[in-house]
Coordinates of C-alpha atoms and ligand atoms in Angstrom, one line a residue:
X271 CA 58.2 -220.7 68.2
X272 CA 54.5 -221.3 67.5
X273 CA 52.4 -221.1 70.6
X274 CA 50.8 -224.5 70.1
X275 CA 54.2 -226.1 70.1
X276 CA 55.2 -224.6 73.4
X277 CA 51.9 -225.8 75.0
X278 CA 52.5 -229.3 73.5
X279 CA 56.1 -229.4 74.9
X280 CA 54.9 -228.3 78.3
X281 CA 52.1 -230.8 78.4
X282 CA 54.5 -233.6 77.4
X283 CA 56.9 -232.5 80.1
X284 CA 54.1 -232.6 82.7
X285 CA 52.9 -236.0 81.6
X286 CA 56.5 -237.3 82.0
X287 CA 57.2 -235.7 85.3
X288 CA 53.8 -236.0 87.0
X289 CA 53.6 -239.8 87.7
X290 CA 57.0 -239.9 89.4
X291 CA 56.2 -236.8 91.6
X292 CA 52.9 -238.2 92.7
X293 CA 54.3 -241.6 93.3
X294 CA 56.6 -240.2 95.9
X295 CA 54.1 -238.0 97.5
X296 CA 51.1 -240.3 98.0
X297 CA 49.9 -241.5 101.4
X298 CA 52.0 -244.5 102.5
X299 CA 50.9 -244.6 106.2
X300 CA 49.9 -248.1 107.3
X301 CA 48.8 -247.1 110.8
X302 CA 45.1 -246.3 111.3
X303 CA 44.5 -246.5 115.0
X304 CA 46.4 -243.6 116.4
X305 CA 45.4 -240.1 117.3
X306 CA 48.1 -237.5 116.3
X307 CA 49.0 -234.5 118.4
X308 CA 50.4 -231.3 116.9
X309 CA 51.7 -229.1 119.8
X310 CA 50.8 -225.4 119.5
X311 CA 54.5 -224.5 119.5
X312 CA 54.7 -226.0 116.0
X313 CA 51.8 -224.0 114.7
X314 CA 53.1 -220.4 115.1
X315 CA 51.4 -219.4 111.8
X316 CA 48.0 -219.8 113.5
X317 CA 48.7 -217.8 116.7
X318 CA 45.9 -215.3 117.4
X319 CA 43.4 -217.1 115.1
X320 CA 39.9 -217.6 116.6
X321 CA 39.4 -221.4 116.9
X322 CA 36.4 -221.4 114.7
X323 CA 38.4 -219.9 111.9
X324 CA 40.9 -222.8 111.8
X325 CA 40.3 -225.8 109.5
X326 CA 42.1 -229.1 108.9
X327 CA 42.1 -230.8 105.5
X328 CA 43.4 -233.9 103.8
X329 CA 43.9 -234.7 100.1
X330 CA 41.9 -237.9 99.6
X331 CA 41.1 -239.3 96.1
X332 CA 42.4 -236.1 94.5
X333 CA 40.3 -233.7 96.4
X334 CA 41.0 -231.7 99.5
X335 CA 38.4 -232.4 102.1
X336 CA 37.8 -231.1 105.7
X337 CA 38.8 -233.7 108.3
X338 CA 37.6 -234.1 111.9
X339 CA 40.0 -232.5 114.4
X340 CA 39.9 -230.7 117.7
X341 CA 41.9 -228.1 119.5
X342 CA 42.4 -228.7 123.2
X343 CA 43.5 -225.5 125.0
X344 CA 45.9 -225.1 127.9
X345 CA 45.9 -222.0 130.1
X346 CA 48.9 -220.0 131.3
X347 CA 49.3 -222.3 134.3
X348 CA 49.6 -225.3 132.1
X349 CA 46.1 -226.6 133.0
X350 CA 43.9 -228.2 130.4
X351 CA 40.9 -226.1 129.7
X352 CA 37.5 -227.7 130.1
X353 CA 34.8 -225.8 128.1
X354 CA 31.8 -227.7 129.6
X355 CA 30.5 -228.8 133.0
X356 CA 29.8 -227.3 136.5
X357 CA 33.5 -226.5 137.0
X358 CA 34.3 -225.4 133.4
X359 CA 37.3 -223.2 132.8
X360 CA 38.5 -220.9 130.0
X361 CA 41.8 -220.0 128.4
X362 CA 43.5 -216.7 129.2
X363 CA 44.0 -216.5 125.5
X364 CA 40.8 -217.8 123.8
X365 CA 42.4 -217.7 120.3
X366 CA 45.0 -220.3 119.2
X367 CA 48.3 -219.9 121.1
X368 CA 51.5 -221.8 121.8
X369 CA 50.1 -223.8 124.7
X370 CA 47.1 -225.2 122.7
X371 CA 47.3 -228.4 120.8
X372 CA 45.6 -229.7 117.7
X373 CA 44.7 -233.4 117.4
X374 CA 43.2 -235.7 114.8
X375 CA 43.2 -239.3 113.8
X376 CA 46.0 -240.6 111.5
X377 CA 43.4 -242.6 109.5
X378 CA 42.0 -239.2 108.2
X379 CA 45.4 -238.0 106.8
X380 CA 46.0 -238.0 103.0
X381 CA 48.5 -237.4 100.3
X382 CA 50.7 -234.4 99.7
X383 CA 48.8 -231.6 98.0
X384 CA 50.1 -229.4 95.2
X385 CA 49.8 -225.7 95.6
X386 CA 46.8 -225.5 93.3
X387 CA 45.0 -228.0 95.7
X388 CA 45.5 -226.0 98.9
X389 CA 42.3 -224.6 100.7
X390 CA 40.8 -221.8 98.7
X391 CA 40.3 -218.6 100.6
X392 CA 42.7 -219.4 103.5
X393 CA 44.9 -216.6 104.7
X394 CA 47.6 -219.0 105.9
X395 CA 48.1 -222.8 105.3
X396 CA 50.6 -225.0 106.9
X397 CA 51.5 -228.6 105.8
X398 CA 51.8 -231.2 108.5
X399 CA 53.9 -234.2 107.5
X400 CA 53.3 -237.4 109.5
X401 CA 56.0 -240.0 109.7
X402 CA 55.7 -243.5 111.2
X403 CA 59.0 -244.2 113.0
X404 CA 58.3 -247.9 112.7
X405 CA 58.2 -248.3 108.9
X406 CA 58.9 -244.8 107.5
X407 CA 55.4 -244.5 106.0
X408 CA 54.1 -240.9 105.6
X409 CA 50.9 -238.9 105.1
X410 CA 49.9 -235.3 105.2
X411 CA 47.3 -232.9 106.5
X412 CA 46.9 -229.2 106.0
X413 CA 45.9 -226.7 108.7
X414 CA 44.6 -223.4 107.5
X415 CA 43.4 -220.1 109.0
X416 CA 40.5 -218.2 107.5
X417 CA 39.0 -214.7 107.9
X418 CA 35.7 -216.3 109.0
X419 CA 34.5 -219.7 110.2
X420 CA 36.4 -222.5 108.5
X421 CA 34.8 -225.4 106.6
X422 CA 34.5 -228.3 109.0
X423 CA 33.9 -232.1 108.7
X424 CA 30.7 -233.3 110.5
X425 CA 32.3 -236.5 111.6
X426 CA 32.2 -236.9 115.4
X427 CA 34.0 -240.0 116.7
X428 CA 33.0 -239.6 120.3
X429 CA 29.9 -238.2 122.1
X430 CA 29.5 -237.7 125.9
X431 CA 25.9 -237.8 127.3
X432 CA 26.3 -235.9 130.6
X433 CA 22.7 -236.6 131.7
X434 CA 23.2 -240.4 131.5
X435 CA 27.0 -240.2 132.2
X436 CA 27.6 -242.4 129.1
X437 CA 30.2 -242.3 126.4
X438 CA 29.2 -243.2 122.9
X439 CA 32.4 -243.8 120.9
X440 CA 32.6 -245.1 117.3
X441 CA 33.8 -248.5 118.5
X442 CA 32.3 -248.8 122.0
X443 CA 29.7 -247.6 124.5
X444 CA 30.6 -247.1 128.2
X445 CA 28.5 -246.3 131.3
X446 CA 29.1 -246.2 135.0
X447 CA 27.8 -248.2 138.0
X448 CA 24.9 -246.5 139.8
X449 CA 26.1 -247.6 143.2
X450 CA 29.8 -247.0 142.4
X451 CA 30.0 -244.0 140.2
X452 CA 33.9 -244.3 139.9
X453 CA 33.5 -247.7 138.3
X454 CA 32.6 -248.8 134.8
X455 CA 29.2 -250.5 134.9
X456 CA 28.5 -250.9 131.2
X457 CA 30.8 -251.7 128.3
X458 CA 29.9 -252.9 124.9
X459 CA 31.6 -253.0 121.5
X460 CA 29.7 -251.5 118.5
X461 CA 29.6 -253.1 115.1
X462 CA 32.5 -250.8 114.1
X463 CA 34.4 -252.2 117.1
X464 CA 33.9 -255.8 116.0
X465 CA 31.1 -256.6 118.5
X466 CA 27.4 -256.9 118.5
X467 CA 26.3 -258.2 121.8
X468 CA 25.4 -255.4 124.3
X469 CA 26.9 -255.1 127.7
X470 CA 29.8 -257.3 128.5
X471 CA 30.8 -256.0 131.9
X472 CA 29.6 -256.8 135.4
X473 CA 31.5 -253.8 136.8
X474 CA 34.9 -252.4 137.5
X475 CA 36.1 -253.5 140.9
X476 CA 38.5 -251.5 143.1
X477 CA 39.3 -253.7 146.1
X478 CA 41.7 -252.7 148.9
X479 CA 42.4 -254.7 152.0
X480 CA 45.0 -254.5 154.7
X481 CA 45.5 -255.1 158.4
X482 CA 46.5 -252.2 160.6
X483 CA 47.8 -251.7 164.1
X484 CA 49.6 -255.0 164.3
X485 CA 46.7 -256.9 162.9
X486 CA 44.0 -255.6 165.3
X487 CA 42.1 -253.9 162.6
X488 CA 41.1 -255.1 159.1
X489 CA 40.5 -252.5 156.6
X490 CA 38.5 -253.4 153.5
X491 CA 37.4 -250.9 150.9
X492 CA 35.7 -251.3 147.6
X493 CA 34.6 -249.1 144.7
X494 CA 31.4 -248.2 146.5
X495 CA 33.4 -246.4 149.2
X496 CA 34.4 -243.8 146.6
X497 CA 32.5 -240.7 145.7
X498 CA 33.1 -239.6 142.1
X499 CA 31.7 -236.5 140.6
X500 CA 31.9 -235.4 137.0
X501 CA 33.1 -231.8 137.3
X502 CA 34.0 -230.8 133.8
X503 CA 34.6 -232.2 130.3
X504 CA 35.9 -231.6 126.8
X505 CA 33.7 -233.3 124.1
X506 CA 35.4 -232.8 120.7
X507 CA 35.1 -234.9 117.5
X508 CA 38.4 -236.7 118.4
X509 CA 38.2 -237.3 122.1
X510 CA 36.4 -236.7 125.3
X511 CA 38.3 -235.7 128.4
X512 CA 36.0 -236.4 131.4
X513 CA 37.3 -234.8 134.6
X514 CA 36.1 -236.4 137.9
X515 CA 36.7 -235.4 141.5
X516 CA 37.1 -238.6 143.6
X517 CA 37.4 -239.2 147.3
X518 CA 37.5 -242.4 149.3
X519 CA 36.6 -242.7 153.0
X520 CA 39.9 -243.9 154.4
X521 CA 39.5 -244.7 158.0
X522 CA 36.3 -244.2 160.0
X523 CA 35.0 -240.8 158.8
X524 CA 38.3 -239.5 157.5
X525 CA 38.1 -238.9 153.7
X526 CA 41.2 -239.1 151.5
X527 CA 42.4 -236.0 149.8
X528 CA 40.3 -235.5 146.7
X529 CA 41.9 -236.6 143.5
X530 CA 41.1 -235.2 140.1
X531 CA 41.2 -237.9 137.4
X532 CA 40.9 -237.3 133.7
X533 CA 39.4 -240.3 131.8
X534 CA 40.1 -240.0 128.1
X535 CA 38.0 -241.6 125.4
X536 CA 38.9 -241.8 121.7
X537 CA 37.0 -243.5 118.8
X538 CA 38.7 -246.8 119.5
X539 CA 40.3 -246.7 122.9
X540 CA 40.2 -245.2 126.4
X541 CA 42.5 -244.3 129.2
X542 CA 41.4 -245.1 132.8
X543 CA 43.6 -243.6 135.5
X544 CA 43.8 -244.6 139.1
X545 CA 45.4 -242.6 141.7
X546 CA 46.3 -243.9 145.2
X547 CA 46.8 -241.0 147.7
X548 CA 48.8 -242.1 150.7
X549 CA 48.8 -239.4 153.4
X550 CA 51.3 -241.5 155.5
X551 CA 54.1 -244.0 155.1
X552 CA 52.3 -247.2 154.3
X553 CA 54.7 -249.4 156.2
X554 CA 54.1 -247.5 159.5
X555 CA 50.4 -248.4 159.7
X556 CA 49.5 -251.2 157.4
X557 CA 50.5 -254.8 157.1
X558 CA 50.3 -256.4 153.7
X559 CA 48.2 -253.8 151.9
X560 CA 46.6 -255.2 148.7
X561 CA 44.9 -253.3 145.9
X562 CA 43.1 -254.9 143.1
X563 CA 41.6 -253.2 140.0
X564 CA 39.8 -255.6 137.7
X565 CA 36.8 -255.7 135.4
X566 CA 34.4 -258.6 136.0
X567 CA 32.5 -259.9 133.0
X568 CA 29.1 -261.5 132.6
X569 CA 28.6 -265.2 132.0
X570 CA 25.3 -264.6 130.4
X571 CA 26.9 -263.0 127.3
X572 CA 29.0 -264.2 124.3
X573 CA 32.0 -266.4 125.3
X574 CA 35.4 -264.7 125.6
X575 CA 39.0 -265.8 125.8
X576 CA 42.0 -264.3 127.6
X577 CA 45.8 -264.3 126.9
X578 CA 48.9 -262.2 127.3
X579 CA 52.5 -262.4 126.4
X580 CA 53.4 -264.6 129.4
X581 CA 50.3 -266.8 128.8
X582 CA 50.1 -267.1 125.0
X583 CA 47.5 -270.0 125.0
X584 CA 44.0 -268.6 125.2
X585 CA 41.9 -269.6 128.2
X586 CA 38.1 -269.5 128.1
X587 CA 36.2 -267.1 130.3
X588 CA 33.2 -269.2 131.0
X589 CA 32.9 -269.0 134.8
X590 CA 34.8 -272.2 135.4
X591 CA 38.4 -272.1 136.6
X592 CA 40.4 -274.8 134.8
X593 CA 43.8 -276.1 135.8
X594 CA 45.3 -274.0 133.0
X595 CA 43.7 -270.9 134.4
X596 CA 44.8 -271.7 138.0
X597 CA 48.4 -272.1 136.6
X598 CA 48.5 -268.7 134.8
X599 CA 51.7 -266.8 135.2
X600 CA 50.6 -263.6 137.1
X601 CA 53.9 -261.7 136.7
X602 CA 54.0 -258.2 135.4
X603 CA 52.8 -258.1 131.8
X604 CA 53.3 -255.8 128.7
X605 CA 49.9 -256.4 127.3
X606 CA 46.8 -258.6 127.7
X607 CA 43.9 -259.4 125.4
X608 CA 40.3 -260.3 126.0
X609 CA 38.4 -261.1 122.9
X610 CA 35.4 -263.1 121.7
X611 CA 36.0 -266.9 121.5
X612 CA 36.5 -268.4 118.1
X613 CA 33.3 -268.4 116.1
X614 CA 32.1 -265.2 117.8
X615 CA 32.4 -261.6 116.6
X616 CA 35.8 -260.5 115.4
X617 CA 36.5 -257.7 118.0
X618 CA 38.7 -257.7 121.1
X619 CA 40.3 -255.5 123.7
X620 CA 44.0 -255.1 124.3
X621 CA 45.1 -253.7 127.6
X622 CA 48.3 -252.2 128.8
X623 CA 49.4 -250.2 131.9
X624 CA 51.2 -246.9 132.1
X625 CA 52.9 -246.2 135.4
X626 CA 55.9 -244.7 137.0
X627 CA 57.0 -246.6 140.1
X628 CA 59.5 -244.0 141.0
X629 CA 61.5 -245.0 144.1
X630 CA 59.1 -247.7 145.1
X631 CA 59.1 -251.4 144.2
X632 CA 55.4 -251.3 143.3
X633 CA 54.5 -253.4 140.2
X634 CA 51.1 -254.4 138.7
X635 CA 50.6 -258.1 138.5
X636 CA 47.9 -259.9 136.6
X637 CA 44.7 -260.6 138.4
X638 CA 42.6 -263.4 136.9
X639 CA 39.5 -265.2 138.3
X640 CA 36.9 -267.1 136.4
X641 CA 34.8 -268.8 139.1
X642 CA 31.0 -268.3 139.0
X643 CA 30.7 -270.2 142.2
X644 CA 32.7 -267.6 144.1
X645 CA 30.7 -264.5 145.0
X646 CA 32.8 -261.3 144.9
X647 CA 30.4 -258.6 146.0
X648 CA 29.5 -255.9 145.6
X649 CA 28.7 -256.9 142.0
X650 CA 25.8 -257.2 139.6
X651 CA 26.0 -260.9 138.7
X652 CA 27.1 -263.0 141.6
X653 CA 30.4 -264.8 141.0
X654 CA 33.4 -264.0 138.8
X655 CA 33.2 -264.6 135.1
X656 CA 36.5 -263.6 133.5
X657 CA 37.3 -261.1 136.1
X658 CA 40.6 -259.7 134.8
X659 CA 42.9 -256.8 135.8
X660 CA 45.8 -256.1 138.1
X661 CA 46.9 -256.2 141.7
X662 CA 49.5 -253.9 143.1
X663 CA 52.3 -255.8 144.7
X664 CA 54.8 -254.5 147.2
X665 CA 52.6 -251.6 148.3
X666 CA 54.3 -251.5 151.6
X667 CA 57.4 -250.0 149.9
X668 CA 55.4 -246.8 149.1
X669 CA 56.2 -243.7 151.1
X670 CA 53.8 -241.0 151.8
X671 CA 52.7 -239.6 148.5
X672 CA 50.7 -240.3 145.3
X673 CA 50.8 -243.4 143.2
X674 CA 49.4 -243.0 139.7
X675 CA 48.6 -245.8 137.2
X676 CA 46.7 -245.6 133.9
X677 CA 45.1 -248.6 132.3
X678 CA 44.7 -248.2 128.5
X679 CA 42.1 -250.2 126.7
X680 CA 42.5 -250.5 122.9
X681 CA 39.7 -251.9 120.9
X682 CA 41.0 -254.0 117.9
X683 CA 37.9 -254.4 115.7
X684 CA 39.3 -257.3 113.5
X685 CA 41.5 -258.9 116.1
X686 CA 44.7 -260.8 115.1
X687 CA 47.9 -261.3 117.0
X688 CA 49.9 -259.5 114.3
X689 CA 48.1 -256.3 115.3
X690 CA 49.4 -256.3 118.9
X691 CA 52.7 -254.6 118.0
X692 CA 50.8 -252.0 115.9
X693 CA 48.7 -251.0 118.9
X694 CA 51.8 -251.1 121.2
X695 CA 53.4 -248.5 118.8
X696 CA 50.7 -246.0 119.6
X697 CA 52.6 -245.2 122.8
X698 CA 56.0 -246.7 122.1
X699 CA 56.6 -245.2 118.7
X700 CA 54.3 -242.2 118.4
X701 CA 53.8 -240.8 114.9
X702 CA 56.1 -237.9 114.3
X703 CA 54.9 -234.5 113.0
X704 CA 56.8 -231.9 111.0
X705 CA 55.1 -228.6 110.2
X706 CA 56.2 -226.3 107.3
X707 CA 54.6 -223.5 105.3
X708 CA 52.4 -225.1 102.6
X709 CA 54.0 -224.4 99.2
Ligands
CA1491 CA1 44.3 -220.5 123.5
CA1492 CA1 37.4 -270.7 132.3
CA1493 CA1 30.2 -261.0 138.8

């Protein structure tokens, strides 16, 4: 058979086959807000590789490009490794091993690559298939080991400024109160986060009050009674993990046991944990203990509205408590939203709580106060202007021990109600990963 004819037949075959193959293998992932975690146990092909020799890539618009990713290491004791800060730590095995994990943003994944498109010069390449359990959508990334430093993306979604103790994320900027270093004292949405207006937060308030010794003593504590020290941090392109050592003066001069808390910041959301250490059975000493954790707003900024699934009609956070606001259902909620009022910028925040109540009956209820005439010090702007968060109910059912709650704040840059389930899926239906050798 003449050579030209064979070539022609092959070409025809390719043209016929190619569209159907590519149609099945293109990126169909609709989710764009999630980080994706690949545990080290699934990346055995990379064990022993120095971290700087590992690269992650995605096929976008027909070319394979480096994507932002980071590797968080865990030591032999299962402790997260913090490469920076006064109490920095290091991994027993500084190269990639089974306890480390690789993370990246789902928005950076791409289509399935053919073998000719795999990273040139890599000694090993694995294919990571991402599947959305909610709608079956899929996307891919490729992780490769090189003999020397790997090509890297220069995208950095989050930056920690340790001198100013500020977080600069793609969608928001956060700082802390000078007089209460455990508490958020500055929070703004960037243009990418659907905001434009500078600081929106008075401060985070942590308020505890209780009676003790049959009502003879009143105990009141606020966020200024905490010491909080940044001891170490991870600052990668995907997330910041900021470890703080926190103590509260409990009674007279007796400090609480110190609690290490890891605040985590992604491009578009953050996790703010609270830990209540109880060195005794609460019921023995305290009557009606109450804890409130809330973020007060500023009336001087752009108007905002609030709603949650139990209170679907938005109420205006304007410093005036209407009848509708007084009648809000405060029961335990799945999510709540604070966004700019209609006509304002498009962005908003969705909040949810993660907690394990264990044997206790402790539940977070909604806290909402929007009354400028009611001072609630210590605070920056007197009065409450859309002060929203949670109170812990039934704390007297807690026995000696530790109570942990994490508040997660998701920024939704172009807010619409249809997006709420999408953001709930970040935790409820995490994106699945399957790793196989790249073909
Ligand atoms: Ca390691
Ligand atoms: Ca109001
Ligand atoms: Ca205030």
